[in-house]
XYZ file of C-alpha atoms in Angstrom:
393
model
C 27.869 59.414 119.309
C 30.004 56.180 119.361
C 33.056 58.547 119.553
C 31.677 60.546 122.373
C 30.761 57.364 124.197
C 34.134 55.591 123.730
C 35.857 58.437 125.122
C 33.489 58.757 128.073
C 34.472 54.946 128.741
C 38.000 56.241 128.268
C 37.121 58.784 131.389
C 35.246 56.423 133.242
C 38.212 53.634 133.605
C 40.563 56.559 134.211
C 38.688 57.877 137.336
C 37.991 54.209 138.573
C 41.784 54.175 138.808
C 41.973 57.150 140.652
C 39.588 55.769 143.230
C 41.880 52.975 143.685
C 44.563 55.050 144.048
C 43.593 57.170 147.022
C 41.361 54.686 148.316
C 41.770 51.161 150.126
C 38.867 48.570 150.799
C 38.588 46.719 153.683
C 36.352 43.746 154.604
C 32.371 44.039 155.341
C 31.961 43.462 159.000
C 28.638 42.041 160.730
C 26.540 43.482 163.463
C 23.962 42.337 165.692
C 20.659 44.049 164.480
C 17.443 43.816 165.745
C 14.845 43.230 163.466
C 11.836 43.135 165.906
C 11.284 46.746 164.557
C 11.807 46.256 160.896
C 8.772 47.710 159.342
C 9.520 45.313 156.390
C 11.864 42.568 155.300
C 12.115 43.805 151.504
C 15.161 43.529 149.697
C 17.463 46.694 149.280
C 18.629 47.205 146.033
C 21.202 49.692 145.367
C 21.319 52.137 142.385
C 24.529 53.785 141.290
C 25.021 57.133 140.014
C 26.538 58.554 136.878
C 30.565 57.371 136.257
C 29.829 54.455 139.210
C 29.055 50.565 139.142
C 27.578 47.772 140.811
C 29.126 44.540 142.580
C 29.631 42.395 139.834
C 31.880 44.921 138.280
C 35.367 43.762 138.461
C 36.340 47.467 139.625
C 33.936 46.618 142.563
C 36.655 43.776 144.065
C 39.287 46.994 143.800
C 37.181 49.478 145.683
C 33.493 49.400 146.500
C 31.409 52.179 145.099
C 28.886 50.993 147.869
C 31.668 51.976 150.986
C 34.802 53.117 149.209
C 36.987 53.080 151.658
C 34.907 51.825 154.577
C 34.791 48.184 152.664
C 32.016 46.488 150.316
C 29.084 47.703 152.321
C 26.743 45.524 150.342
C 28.129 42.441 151.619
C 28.017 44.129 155.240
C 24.421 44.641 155.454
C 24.034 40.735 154.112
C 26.500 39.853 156.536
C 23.970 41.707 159.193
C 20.837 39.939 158.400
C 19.640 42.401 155.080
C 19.041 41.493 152.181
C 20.847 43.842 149.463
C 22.276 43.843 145.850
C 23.689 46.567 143.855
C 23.085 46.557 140.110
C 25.372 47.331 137.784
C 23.641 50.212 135.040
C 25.432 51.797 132.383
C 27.866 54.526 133.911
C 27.603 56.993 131.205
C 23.746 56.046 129.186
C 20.321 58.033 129.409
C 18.513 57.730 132.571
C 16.122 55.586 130.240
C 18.725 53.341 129.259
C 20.053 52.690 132.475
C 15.753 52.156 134.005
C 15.755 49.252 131.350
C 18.913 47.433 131.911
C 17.552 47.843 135.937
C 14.754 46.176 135.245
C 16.325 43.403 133.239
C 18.617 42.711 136.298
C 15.481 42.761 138.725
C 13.496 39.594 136.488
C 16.485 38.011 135.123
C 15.487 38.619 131.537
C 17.452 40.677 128.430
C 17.833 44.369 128.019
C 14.879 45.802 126.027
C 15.791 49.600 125.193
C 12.078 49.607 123.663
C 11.659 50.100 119.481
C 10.647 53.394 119.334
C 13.610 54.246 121.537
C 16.436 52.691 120.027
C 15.110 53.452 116.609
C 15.251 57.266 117.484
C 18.692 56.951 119.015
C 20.269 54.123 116.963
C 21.336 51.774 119.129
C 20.273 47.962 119.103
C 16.873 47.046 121.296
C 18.409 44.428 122.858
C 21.269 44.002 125.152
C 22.543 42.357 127.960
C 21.089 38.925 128.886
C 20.509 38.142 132.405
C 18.692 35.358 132.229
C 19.389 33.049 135.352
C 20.883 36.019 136.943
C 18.501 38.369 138.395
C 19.575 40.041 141.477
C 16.744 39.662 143.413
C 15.224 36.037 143.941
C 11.754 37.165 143.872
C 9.732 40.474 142.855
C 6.356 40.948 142.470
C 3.938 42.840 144.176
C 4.227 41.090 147.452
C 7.857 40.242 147.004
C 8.540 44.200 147.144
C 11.896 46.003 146.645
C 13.595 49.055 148.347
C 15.681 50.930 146.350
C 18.753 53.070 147.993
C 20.007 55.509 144.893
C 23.028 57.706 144.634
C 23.637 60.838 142.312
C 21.871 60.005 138.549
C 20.189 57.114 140.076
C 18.041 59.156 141.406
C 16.355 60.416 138.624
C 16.949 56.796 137.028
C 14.656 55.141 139.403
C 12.139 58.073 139.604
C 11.985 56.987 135.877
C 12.099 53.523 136.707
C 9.084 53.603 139.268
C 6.699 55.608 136.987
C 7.568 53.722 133.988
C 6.925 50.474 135.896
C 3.295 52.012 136.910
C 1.826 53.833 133.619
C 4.291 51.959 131.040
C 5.847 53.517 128.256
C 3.196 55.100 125.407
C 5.536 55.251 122.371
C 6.812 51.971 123.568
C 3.135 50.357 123.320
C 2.303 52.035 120.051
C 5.368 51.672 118.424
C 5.192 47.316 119.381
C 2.722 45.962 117.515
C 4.358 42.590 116.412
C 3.979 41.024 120.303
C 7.427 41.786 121.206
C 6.203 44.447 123.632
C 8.508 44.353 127.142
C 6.578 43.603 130.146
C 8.131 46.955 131.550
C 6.579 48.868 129.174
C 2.979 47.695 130.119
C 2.824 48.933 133.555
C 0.962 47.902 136.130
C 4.122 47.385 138.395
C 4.415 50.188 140.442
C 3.341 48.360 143.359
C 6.488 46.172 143.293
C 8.301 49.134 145.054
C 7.667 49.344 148.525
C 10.334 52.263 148.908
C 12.773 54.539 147.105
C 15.499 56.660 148.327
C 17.605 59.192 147.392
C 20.978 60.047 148.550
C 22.832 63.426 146.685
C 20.156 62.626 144.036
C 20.734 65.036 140.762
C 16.795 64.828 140.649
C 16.801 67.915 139.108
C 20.510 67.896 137.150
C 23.253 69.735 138.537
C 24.633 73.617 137.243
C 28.067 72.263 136.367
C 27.126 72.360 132.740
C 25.724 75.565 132.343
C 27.552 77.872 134.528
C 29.425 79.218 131.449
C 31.619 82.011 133.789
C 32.358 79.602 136.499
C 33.722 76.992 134.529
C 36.390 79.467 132.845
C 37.284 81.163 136.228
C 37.666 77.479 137.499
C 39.562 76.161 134.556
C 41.672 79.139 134.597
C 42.683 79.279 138.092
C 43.545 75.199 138.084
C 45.700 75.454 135.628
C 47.115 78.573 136.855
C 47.773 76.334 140.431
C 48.927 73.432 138.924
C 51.169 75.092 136.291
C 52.719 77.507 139.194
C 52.203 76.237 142.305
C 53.555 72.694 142.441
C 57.449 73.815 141.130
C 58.617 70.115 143.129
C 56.802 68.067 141.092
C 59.118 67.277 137.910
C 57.771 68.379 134.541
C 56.776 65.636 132.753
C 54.357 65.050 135.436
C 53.449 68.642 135.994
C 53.029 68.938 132.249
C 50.162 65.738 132.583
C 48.471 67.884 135.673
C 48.278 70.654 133.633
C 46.700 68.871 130.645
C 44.278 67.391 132.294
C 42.368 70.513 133.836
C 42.518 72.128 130.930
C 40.991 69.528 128.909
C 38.628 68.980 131.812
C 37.195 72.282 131.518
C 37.095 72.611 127.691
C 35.028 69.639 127.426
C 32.453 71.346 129.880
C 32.555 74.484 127.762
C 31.355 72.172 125.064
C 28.670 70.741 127.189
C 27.421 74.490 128.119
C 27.646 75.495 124.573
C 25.337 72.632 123.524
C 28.046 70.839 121.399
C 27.111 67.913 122.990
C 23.784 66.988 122.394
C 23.146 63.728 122.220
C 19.820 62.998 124.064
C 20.307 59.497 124.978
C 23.423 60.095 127.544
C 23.708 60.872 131.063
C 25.119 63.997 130.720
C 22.289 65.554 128.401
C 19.609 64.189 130.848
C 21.455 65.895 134.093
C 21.696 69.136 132.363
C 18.360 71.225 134.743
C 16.769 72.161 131.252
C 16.524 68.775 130.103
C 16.062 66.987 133.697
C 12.609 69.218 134.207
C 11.066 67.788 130.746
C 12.092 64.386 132.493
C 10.180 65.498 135.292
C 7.016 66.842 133.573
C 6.676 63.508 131.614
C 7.181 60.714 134.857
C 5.502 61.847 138.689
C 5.477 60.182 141.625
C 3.483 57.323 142.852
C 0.729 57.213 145.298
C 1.859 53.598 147.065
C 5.544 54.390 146.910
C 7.760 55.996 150.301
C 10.108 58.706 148.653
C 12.919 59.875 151.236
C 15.637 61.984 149.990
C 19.324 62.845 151.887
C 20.590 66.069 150.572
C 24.744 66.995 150.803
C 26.244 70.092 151.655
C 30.287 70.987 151.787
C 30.514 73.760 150.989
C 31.074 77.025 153.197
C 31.205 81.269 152.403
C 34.116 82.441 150.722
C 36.319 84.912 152.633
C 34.941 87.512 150.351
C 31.634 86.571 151.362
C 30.478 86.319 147.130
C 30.351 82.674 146.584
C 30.761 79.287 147.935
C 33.816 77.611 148.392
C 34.854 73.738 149.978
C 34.517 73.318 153.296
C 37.896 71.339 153.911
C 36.212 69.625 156.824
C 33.745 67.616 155.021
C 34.911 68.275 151.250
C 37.041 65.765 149.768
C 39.624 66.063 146.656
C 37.933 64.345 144.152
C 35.085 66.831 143.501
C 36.625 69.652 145.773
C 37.668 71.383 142.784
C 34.074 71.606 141.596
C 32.842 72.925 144.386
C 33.755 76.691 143.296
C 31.660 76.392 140.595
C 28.811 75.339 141.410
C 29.299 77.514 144.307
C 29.232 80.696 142.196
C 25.457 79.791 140.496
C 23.328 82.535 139.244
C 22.970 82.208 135.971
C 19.440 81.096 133.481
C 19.397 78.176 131.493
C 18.977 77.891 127.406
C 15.376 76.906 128.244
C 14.641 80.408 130.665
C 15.264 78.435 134.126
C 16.492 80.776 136.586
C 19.282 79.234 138.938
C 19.885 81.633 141.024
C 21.903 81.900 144.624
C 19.767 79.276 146.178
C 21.366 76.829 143.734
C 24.940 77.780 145.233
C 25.275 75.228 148.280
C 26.344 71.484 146.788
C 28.282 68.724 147.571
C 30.847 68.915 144.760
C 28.714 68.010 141.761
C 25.014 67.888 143.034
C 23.131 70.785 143.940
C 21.914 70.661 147.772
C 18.893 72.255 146.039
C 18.170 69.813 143.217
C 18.473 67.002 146.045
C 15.416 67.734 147.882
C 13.136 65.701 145.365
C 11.926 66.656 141.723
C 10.373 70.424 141.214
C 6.780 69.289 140.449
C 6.604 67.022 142.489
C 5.101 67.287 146.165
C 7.973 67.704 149.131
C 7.954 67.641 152.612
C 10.839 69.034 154.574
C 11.611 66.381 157.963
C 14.943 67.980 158.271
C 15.688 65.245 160.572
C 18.146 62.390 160.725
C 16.962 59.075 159.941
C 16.081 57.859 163.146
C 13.874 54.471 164.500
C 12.298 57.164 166.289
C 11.630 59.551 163.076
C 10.461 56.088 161.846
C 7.843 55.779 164.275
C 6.073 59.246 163.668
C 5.370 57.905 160.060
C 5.400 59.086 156.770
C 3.208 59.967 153.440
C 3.134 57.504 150.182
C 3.776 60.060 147.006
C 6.258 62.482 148.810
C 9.496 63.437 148.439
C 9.934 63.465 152.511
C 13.369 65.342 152.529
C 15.219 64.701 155.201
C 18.199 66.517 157.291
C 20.667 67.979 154.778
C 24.123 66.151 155.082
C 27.055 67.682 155.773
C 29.288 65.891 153.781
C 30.532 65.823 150.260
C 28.953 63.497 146.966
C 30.635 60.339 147.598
């Protein structure tokens, strides 16, 4: 596991340096806003998604996950008379792992992965300390939160919330020496006024499991970047090439179930394993759930799969688009993922977007709107909003 994780790590600081290569910050600007129609002043706090980070990353002063190349959005909406923060989770742990070190942030306290849990995984109970540092000023059950989540923090705070509410069982039977964490008690879900999800892997994404489309993929990258790009000299070409190809062989492991630690990111986001997430945490009554699905995809001239729209795709994830665009396949655990699962936005599934399986969902299918506001909206729902036409980031 330690391995696996370095190497992730490894990944991780190599794609934050391709962000900062093709993109270029620029300084949060204010705007006049109007808060006589603010249905709350709550603080937004912002939830990162699987390879990302939070403000106080040092990456963050390169190129904002929060606005990539529109500027550090976070400090925009302060600028305009919000209140927001974006925490900084582990980019690579367990959607568990990453709910704990969120609500260490949120109270200012130290990382408590829980006994039972870090004894199953081994990995120490305890980590960061945030004392004197929490992100919010005040939270409590009037002093509410909204949360804004990308990608794998969706299903991170959908974990978050329920664990906050009906506490942790293993957690409370496993503590008996008064050490217990006051997350694992519950009792808090009414410290969340709202949560939202935007390209939310609530229910994992098909990149791992579409065994077929990862080969044709692999094999036609490397076929492209070994043939295609002759002006490129060879030392470089010979890097292009390497990279694809190791790429798509460390998915193949993935699919094959080579990789199988529990306590990572990648395990949770696999659909199997993200629907026993979902059958163990639901949805609260007093919470506002609003997901954004993405779409960039378009039909391939041959009319079998999906392909990138160039229009709204962009080149990081472009190349994953094809496979995820050629879904139809069934899981280890009997899932069927079948053509529906085809549209995405280059690693999320528009489908798996719309809000956890079991859980209730309402379709708006309309933009977020003051208007739309004003028509209202069920606690306990995933209301699922206008599909957006753009790709993950």
């Amino acid at each position: 596991m330690i391995i696996l994780t370095n190497i992730v790590r490894r990944l991780f600081s190599i794609y934050c340096t391709v962000l900062m290569l093709f993109f270029t910050g620029a300084p949060g600007q204010a705007v006049e806003v109007d808060h006589s129609t603010d249905r709350t002043d709550y603080p937004f706090v912002f939830v990162h998604g699987y390879f990302g980070y939070g403000e106080n990353n040092k990456v963050d002063d390169k190129i904002s996950y929060w606005g990539n190349s529109t500027g550090h959005q976070i400090d925009t909406f302060n600028m305009s008379g919000f209140t927001a923060a974006a925490a900084d989770v582990d980019p690579v742990g367990s959607a568990w792992d990453r709910a704990c070190e969120l609500y260490a942030q949120l109270t200012g306290t130290v990382v408590d992965y829980g006994k039972a849990h870090s004894e199953k995984y081994g990995h120490d109970r305890y980590g960061e300390d945030y004392s004197g540092k929490a992100i919010v000023e005040k939270w409590d059950n009037e002093n509410k939160i909204n949360i804004i989540s990308h990608s794998f923090g969706g299903p991170t705070c959908a974990l978050f919330a329920s664990i906050l509410e009906y506490g942790a069982e293993d957690e409370i039977k496993a503590t008996t020496d008064g050490t217990l964490s006051e997350f694992f008690k519950g009792g808090k879900g009414d410290y969340i006024y709202s949560i939202v999800g935007l390209a939310a892997a609530y229910n994992g994404t098909s990149l791992p499991v579409n065994h077929q489309a990862i080969k044709d993929t692999g094999d036609y990258l490397n076929s492209y970047f070994g043939s295609k790009l002759s002006i490129i000299p060879k030392p470089v070409l010979g890097v292009f090439n390497f990279l694809p190809t190791q790429f798509f062989k460390a998915l193949a492991k993935v699919a094959s179930g080579e990789v199988a630690d529990e306590d990572t990111g990648v395990y949770d986001m696999n659909p199997d394993k993200t629907a026993l997430l979902n059958e163990k945490y639901k949805a609260l009554d007093n919470i506002y759930y609003f997901t954004v699905p993405h779409d960039a995809t378009k039909l391939s001239k041959g009319g079998t799969h999906l392909v990138p729209d160039n229009s709204v795709a962009d080149y990081l994830f472009a190349p994953l688009i094809p496979i995820l665009g050629r879904t139809d396949t069934v899981t280890a655990d009997g899932m069927v993922l079948g053509k529906e699962w085809q549209p995405n936005d280059g690693l999320v599934n528009t489908i798996s977007a719309t809000g956890p399986f079991n859980a209730t969902r309402k379709t708006i299918d309309k933009d977020p709107s003051a208007e739309l506001a004003k028509e209202g909206f069920e606690k306990g729902v995933y209301n699922v909003l206008k599909t957006y036409r753009g790709a993950h980031m």
